[in-house]
């Protein structure tokens, strides 16, 4: 792909028609056109052509600064820098003049071209902006050329633009962007633009400094937790200890007696205490006495649920994939491999706990929030308050991490603040604050999952049958996204990472089982791939050993007609020194996974001593198409390792009589610095359309580590988190 | 009424001496660089300097901070502070950024006490500062870079 506009416009009309049609069918609410996060959607999105009016996406000031109006949410993944790079490249703006601000919630202008609404997630930001943002820059550059041609009365074809300067060599005229900006932005937006060929790129592919580095190292970056409005009250909500419990009655006399407590109101999620400051609100909440109706609440333990999962998997599931005849293949197998994997509920635990600020005024509602799915949050607030979505203005701010938690189709915390504001009933700015305990105990977890694999090898060690059962609570049944992501009872995200494996498996059957519970669940960085990849990559490793083959060679044989995948596998193996002998007690493990059209292989070096697992080094290879900013790609892989390591080694949410047993960073401990392995990242040089990097670093980590533990000890740990004591 | 010296200015505040310093800074003085992350000194996002030493402001009662000099990242200055911030920026350490005020304040304390920290010294000093985005490798590298700059 050379990335010209012509090449990309072909599939646009049908895609737009589809989105409009789907939206209309679903009624006024925009979510009907929300499309899946799967690889197909990303591929389609990369080809979709969006509007590229520079007046919408950039503002160029008289001081020459170029401000990107960023349609995506910055939660640390570097999207502000990435999108600004694409604009600056085509505009020919110097990087030092680039700035950004977050776009207002106007979906018609700022929609994610893959989702059809405004939102960030599913590793779609670069994929859906790759063409559009370059078109924005190119259109703006052409408008500068047109403005200069008019002012200088010279042919446009003789005008050059470079490094923020528009020039006409023959007449010696020059003008910086700032001098021409007002005229340029009044020029007609070109109907078509031609994008630079890769050979002409100056910024794409370079290590450009992040645009948010300075504000985030000086305390100046503003998160919604930092919003301070005159007269603002802080609200904390006492929620039930058991999911599914409801308020029967409450006694707020002691809470109200605390100096600074202003109000106590009941909301659907519990009882809210409002005070003049956070500490007082928290003291008020402690003083609250709530009688809960737990009659319908969830009281099962994880063990109970897994026993039910196992019983479910003994039956026949919904057919998520049928390729060839898995049973017939298995019947012919020379060797049969069977394994079961379980995956715990996981909290996202972003460093900034959930919070937002609401202010009701005569003009409508303003929300200050680090929110990932603006269109969903806007609609949710409107519904609670009986307003129209256009009356809800969202002031987007940095998110202090998300990992999926700040984008919830159920809009839980956004609805909660709207309910608090409605119950308070007077016009006062309110900040809703979740404590860390609220966050860890608050649900919307990565679901509990069970995978059961039965695979067979023929006499030559080739896979001749694979039956894969997945029991998982659906993320989307009962949410506004059900119609888009659940088909014939099969939630695409429950089985992703398995049904879409790049490995050539001829006789392959995947069955899906929907478990039920009252525990609210949500996507967690890499969604279904967070468990699907682990089951696949562990099973592949075990099958390689059963076949007596090298795990890398075994994978390459299954990727014979997938050159991009094979190249990533080879690069990681080569750079990691795959095949070299390691000292006793150390092991090297391999894993490869492709998701969101980005391919990542990891080689883990692990030391096991006295049943303690220490991960020393991760070597990663990545193919995400064009590497827009290699340093940010490297940082996202480093960060994914840090994020996923604690989930691999220890994190899990468990219940005793329905009560979440974890509370804070002591019993749900993220990775600490001393545990961080060395990480080397090698990026494949590519001219393929750029895809994202926010999530794909997570899935291969745990299986690479598990496979390394096996190499070191001969003991196979399958379920997560790894039970290190089993190694003793 | 208690008097707190924050960033070189004395503030007379009508707050309970039991209110954690973090909430005094954030809710009363509108100094929001110190972040709430856990409330129990488990994550370090709230780290400020009290008399030049890194302290978890979520777990220091305001009443215990009278007669001290409290410094937040908004006002932290000097050769070490500048070297640390510069190193953080040149290595693009940050991702979401929420923990980084606390990381930087801890790193400054470390370098004030130890001008040539080893990896093990850095891990020991920084292990209480959690970064959920996993920027640790760059934090470690940035501390080495800052150490070189001030040598």
PDB file of C-alpha atoms in Angstrom, chain A residues 282-382:
ATOM      1  CA  UNK A 282     -14.911   9.521  53.268  1.00  0.00           C
ATOM      2  CA  UNK A 283     -15.486   9.993  57.006  1.00  0.00           C
ATOM      3  CA  UNK A 284     -19.148  10.571  56.314  1.00  0.00           C
ATOM      4  CA  UNK A 285     -19.332   7.358  54.349  1.00  0.00           C
ATOM      5  CA  UNK A 286     -17.726   5.426  57.198  1.00  0.00           C
ATOM      6  CA  UNK A 287     -20.355   6.801  59.575  1.00  0.00           C
ATOM      7  CA  UNK A 288     -23.195   5.696  57.316  1.00  0.00           C
ATOM      8  CA  UNK A 289     -25.268   2.709  58.360  1.00  0.00           C
ATOM      9  CA  UNK A 290     -26.797   0.841  55.436  1.00  0.00           C
ATOM     10  CA  UNK A 291     -29.070  -2.172  55.635  1.00  0.00           C
ATOM     11  CA  UNK A 292     -28.630  -4.189  52.455  1.00  0.00           C
ATOM     12  CA  UNK A 293     -31.075  -6.569  50.864  1.00  0.00           C
ATOM     13  CA  UNK A 294     -28.797  -9.441  49.862  1.00  0.00           C
ATOM     14  CA  UNK A 295     -31.569 -11.870  48.977  1.00  0.00           C
ATOM     15  CA  UNK A 296     -30.737 -11.900  45.288  1.00  0.00           C
ATOM     16  CA  UNK A 297     -27.027 -11.231  45.606  1.00  0.00           C
ATOM     17  CA  UNK A 298     -24.179 -13.279  44.156  1.00  0.00           C
ATOM     18  CA  UNK A 299     -22.633 -15.463  46.862  1.00  0.00           C
ATOM     19  CA  UNK A 300     -20.737 -18.089  44.905  1.00  0.00           C
ATOM     20  CA  UNK A 301     -16.988 -18.435  45.317  1.00  0.00           C
ATOM     21  CA  UNK A 302     -14.643 -18.665  42.369  1.00  0.00           C
ATOM     22  CA  UNK A 303     -14.267 -22.394  43.106  1.00  0.00           C
ATOM     23  CA  UNK A 304     -18.058 -22.809  42.985  1.00  0.00           C
ATOM     24  CA  UNK A 305     -18.218 -20.997  39.702  1.00  0.00           C
ATOM     25  CA  UNK A 306     -15.349 -22.973  38.175  1.00  0.00           C
ATOM     26  CA  UNK A 307     -17.059 -26.217  39.169  1.00  0.00           C
ATOM     27  CA  UNK A 308     -20.113 -25.005  37.256  1.00  0.00           C
ATOM     28  CA  UNK A 309     -17.907 -23.951  34.348  1.00  0.00           C
ATOM     29  CA  UNK A 310     -16.480 -27.463  34.237  1.00  0.00           C
ATOM     30  CA  UNK A 311     -19.935 -29.016  34.233  1.00  0.00           C
ATOM     31  CA  UNK A 312     -21.003 -26.686  31.427  1.00  0.00           C
ATOM     32  CA  UNK A 313     -17.969 -27.662  29.364  1.00  0.00           C
ATOM     33  CA  UNK A 314     -18.889 -31.342  29.663  1.00  0.00           C
ATOM     34  CA  UNK A 315     -21.856 -30.622  27.377  1.00  0.00           C
ATOM     35  CA  UNK A 316     -21.869 -29.426  23.794  1.00  0.00           C
ATOM     36  CA  UNK A 317     -21.297 -25.711  23.319  1.00  0.00           C
ATOM     37  CA  UNK A 318     -22.297 -23.142  20.716  1.00  0.00           C
ATOM     38  CA  UNK A 319     -20.277 -23.516  17.519  1.00  0.00           C
ATOM     39  CA  UNK A 320     -17.926 -20.534  17.400  1.00  0.00           C
ATOM     40  CA  UNK A 321     -15.827 -22.127  14.681  1.00  0.00           C
ATOM     41  CA  UNK A 322     -16.004 -25.333  12.648  1.00  0.00           C
ATOM     42  CA  UNK A 323     -13.223 -25.984  10.173  1.00  0.00           C
ATOM     43  CA  UNK A 324     -12.839 -29.479   8.793  1.00  0.00           C
ATOM     44  CA  UNK A 325     -13.763 -32.259  11.190  1.00  0.00           C
ATOM     45  CA  UNK A 326     -12.057 -31.971  14.562  1.00  0.00           C
ATOM     46  CA  UNK A 327     -13.601 -35.130  16.017  1.00  0.00           C
ATOM     47  CA  UNK A 328     -12.625 -37.268  13.051  1.00  0.00           C
ATOM     48  CA  UNK A 329      -9.098 -35.881  13.231  1.00  0.00           C
ATOM     49  CA  UNK A 330      -8.879 -36.613  16.934  1.00  0.00           C
ATOM     50  CA  UNK A 331     -10.144 -40.151  16.353  1.00  0.00           C
ATOM     51  CA  UNK A 332      -7.233 -40.765  13.976  1.00  0.00           C
ATOM     52  CA  UNK A 333      -4.618 -39.163  16.226  1.00  0.00           C
ATOM     53  CA  UNK A 334      -1.458 -40.980  17.172  1.00  0.00           C
ATOM     54  CA  UNK A 335      -1.091 -38.819  20.251  1.00  0.00           C
ATOM     55  CA  UNK A 336      -3.784 -36.841  22.058  1.00  0.00           C
ATOM     56  CA  UNK A 337      -3.149 -33.835  24.259  1.00  0.00           C
ATOM     57  CA  UNK A 338      -5.699 -32.639  26.794  1.00  0.00           C
ATOM     58  CA  UNK A 339      -5.441 -29.610  29.037  1.00  0.00           C
ATOM     59  CA  UNK A 340      -7.562 -27.243  31.047  1.00  0.00           C
ATOM     60  CA  UNK A 341      -6.773 -23.612  31.758  1.00  0.00           C
ATOM     61  CA  UNK A 342      -8.517 -21.248  34.150  1.00  0.00           C
ATOM     62  CA  UNK A 343      -8.252 -17.490  34.293  1.00  0.00           C
ATOM     63  CA  UNK A 344      -9.348 -15.371  37.253  1.00  0.00           C
ATOM     64  CA  UNK A 345     -11.463 -12.277  37.498  1.00  0.00           C
ATOM     65  CA  UNK A 346      -9.108  -9.296  37.202  1.00  0.00           C
ATOM     66  CA  UNK A 347      -9.472  -5.666  38.175  1.00  0.00           C
ATOM     67  CA  UNK A 348      -7.957  -3.043  35.864  1.00  0.00           C
ATOM     68  CA  UNK A 349      -6.665  -0.904  38.734  1.00  0.00           C
ATOM     69  CA  UNK A 350      -5.509   2.124  36.756  1.00  0.00           C
ATOM     70  CA  UNK A 351      -3.392   4.430  38.927  1.00  0.00           C
ATOM     71  CA  UNK A 352      -6.058   7.132  38.802  1.00  0.00           C
ATOM     72  CA  UNK A 353      -9.168   5.630  40.350  1.00  0.00           C
ATOM     73  CA  UNK A 354     -12.448   6.427  38.633  1.00  0.00           C
ATOM     74  CA  UNK A 355     -13.735   9.928  39.135  1.00  0.00           C
ATOM     75  CA  UNK A 356     -15.388  12.747  37.233  1.00  0.00           C
ATOM     76  CA  UNK A 357     -16.937  16.156  37.785  1.00  0.00           C
ATOM     77  CA  UNK A 358     -20.424  17.211  36.787  1.00  0.00           C
ATOM     78  CA  UNK A 359     -21.931  20.682  36.696  1.00  0.00           C
ATOM     79  CA  UNK A 360     -25.555  21.284  35.794  1.00  0.00           C
ATOM     80  CA  UNK A 361     -26.351  24.710  34.411  1.00  0.00           C
ATOM     81  CA  UNK A 362     -29.128  26.439  32.502  1.00  0.00           C
ATOM     82  CA  UNK A 363     -27.404  25.516  29.263  1.00  0.00           C
ATOM     83  CA  UNK A 364     -27.262  21.822  30.029  1.00  0.00           C
ATOM     84  CA  UNK A 365     -24.680  19.630  31.659  1.00  0.00           C
ATOM     85  CA  UNK A 366     -20.925  19.766  31.689  1.00  0.00           C
ATOM     86  CA  UNK A 367     -18.842  16.734  32.539  1.00  0.00           C
ATOM     87  CA  UNK A 368     -15.098  16.715  33.157  1.00  0.00           C
ATOM     88  CA  UNK A 369     -13.854  13.217  32.680  1.00  0.00           C
ATOM     89  CA  UNK A 370     -11.057  11.028  31.441  1.00  0.00           C
ATOM     90  CA  UNK A 371     -13.542   8.970  29.530  1.00  0.00           C
ATOM     91  CA  UNK A 372     -12.824   6.610  26.722  1.00  0.00           C
ATOM     92  CA  UNK A 373     -16.222   6.299  25.025  1.00  0.00           C
ATOM     93  CA  UNK A 374     -17.580   9.821  24.921  1.00  0.00           C
ATOM     94  CA  UNK A 375     -20.638   8.980  22.849  1.00  0.00           C
ATOM     95  CA  UNK A 376     -21.704   6.286  25.298  1.00  0.00           C
ATOM     96  CA  UNK A 377     -21.118   8.444  28.365  1.00  0.00           C
ATOM     97  CA  UNK A 378     -22.951  11.355  26.784  1.00  0.00           C
ATOM     98  CA  UNK A 379     -25.979   9.231  25.992  1.00  0.00           C
ATOM     99  CA  UNK A 380     -25.953   7.655  29.452  1.00  0.00           C
ATOM    100  CA  UNK A 381     -25.991  10.993  31.259  1.00  0.00           C
ATOM    101  CA  UNK A 382     -28.693  12.299  28.966  1.00  0.00           C
TER     102      UNK A 382
END
